[in-house]
């Protein structure tokens, strides 16, 4: 079993439920991912960015929640909308 198998199974169940509700199935491949950074062409070559930021580090910090965002790509770039807030308990 791969770490993403459970997520893929959940996706299939959600997609099947949506089809039963009358919606068309998603035609695109399911590729779960987390976007850490997004750069457009004006940012220049990514290798230059990575070289200059390879040692990037910050002080430790505590998170009490995280947000799930939905992105919609358009001509002007991506539009991000917060979908859900998840509290973290330690």
Tab-separated table of C-alpha atoms in Angstrom, residues 6 69 83:
chain	number	residue	atom	x	y	z
A	6	UNK	CA	-6.258	6.018	0.994
A	69	UNK	CA	-7.213	26.738	-0.076
A	83	UNK	CA	-12.182	26.608	1.888
